[in-house]
Amino acid sequence: AKLKGRGQVIYFDQRLHDELLHQHRLSDRLERALENGELMLHYQPQVSAVSGRVENLEALLRWFPAEGAPVSPAEFIPLAERSGLIHRIGDWVMEEACRQRAAWREAGLALERIDINFSGSQMNGADLFARLDDCLSRFGLGPRHIGLELTENVLIEADAHVLEGLERLHHRGFRIAIDDFGTGYSSLSYLKHFPVTALKIDRTFVRDAPERPEDRAIMEATVFIGHRLGLEVVAEGVENAEQLTLIREMRCDLVQGYYFYAPMAATEIERLLAGPAAP
Ligand code: C2E
Ligand code: CA
Ligand code: CA
Ligand code: CA
């Protein structure tokens, strides 16, 4: 290896130092944000690929700091995973999604589930499933009302205890979707062992499908294997009509993306679902 000048070494050290400091501060702010109620859930509709009708919602976490710009979950979730704050954040998400689902049932909104995202480090904690059950029963909700989204890496890395918990949920009729399907490093054989009800095709495939036959081939194969295994197949990140046409031809079941709806606040969901039925 080439010897680096002294100045350069110091430069990299400084950058690393700054980055760590930034993360540390953000982590502190996030903890206070949780306590001060700066976190909220937005909801993105999943629509039927055939009818365009809204079927379910995916809950997506939002952080609007009292001061400063919104911070993306793509930035603060990994941070929360490293600091351990993900457990409290995950509990808050569970609680808030259940509260909202119950409120919308009272209001008579035409809606199936709210799906929530679970990260891997969140599942390592003790009694996550007991807390989920507790939350559901406090709000009088059943397996139809809340679904889970997990990435395939979460499933692969899950220990026996977690898998058992998921299996029990699955058995009781909970929907469990594999998020970002096709982007992990595992073989397909895990599909026959794991309690799964749906596959969500990652949005990078959807994005490139119109230009790239390889991406179309992977999507077609996903729909094929998903349906053969009796799973529902969802395409995420649909942004234009061209992508939608392909997805319909492939016979995906559900579609999610800016082409239909961006994630939105609960009040906007209410306006959407209470409004006049689409023709
Ligand atoms: P994800 O679960 O894969 O969520 C989909 C992401 O794609 C969301 O980003 C959503 O806003 C975005 N999206 C939706 N439609 C489109 C589209 O048409 N085009 C494009 N380019 N993007 C679209 P978001 O909300 O920034 O969330 C990023 C990630 O943060 C999520 O990826 C998920 O991994 C994580 N996350 C969000 N909320 C939670 C949560 O409550 N708990 C956990 N553990 N993770 C969460
Ligand atoms: Ca997701
Ligand atoms: Ca995803
Ligand atoms: Ca993702």
PDB file of N, CA and C in Angstrom, residues 28 73 195:
ATOM      1  N   ASP A  28     -29.190  11.963  20.390  1.00  0.00           N
ATOM      2  CA  ASP A  28     -29.743  12.696  21.548  1.00  0.00           C
ATOM      3  C   ASP A  28     -31.036  13.411  21.180  1.00  0.00           C
ATOM      4  N   PRO A  73     -36.534   8.814   7.858  1.00  0.00           N
ATOM      5  CA  PRO A  73     -36.337   7.557   8.595  1.00  0.00           C
ATOM      6  C   PRO A  73     -35.149   6.760   8.055  1.00  0.00           C
ATOM      7  N   PRO A 195     -42.890 -18.159   7.876  1.00  0.00           N
ATOM      8  CA  PRO A 195     -44.308 -17.806   7.898  1.00  0.00           C
ATOM      9  C   PRO A 195     -44.558 -16.483   7.200  1.00  0.00           C
TER      10      PRO A 195
END
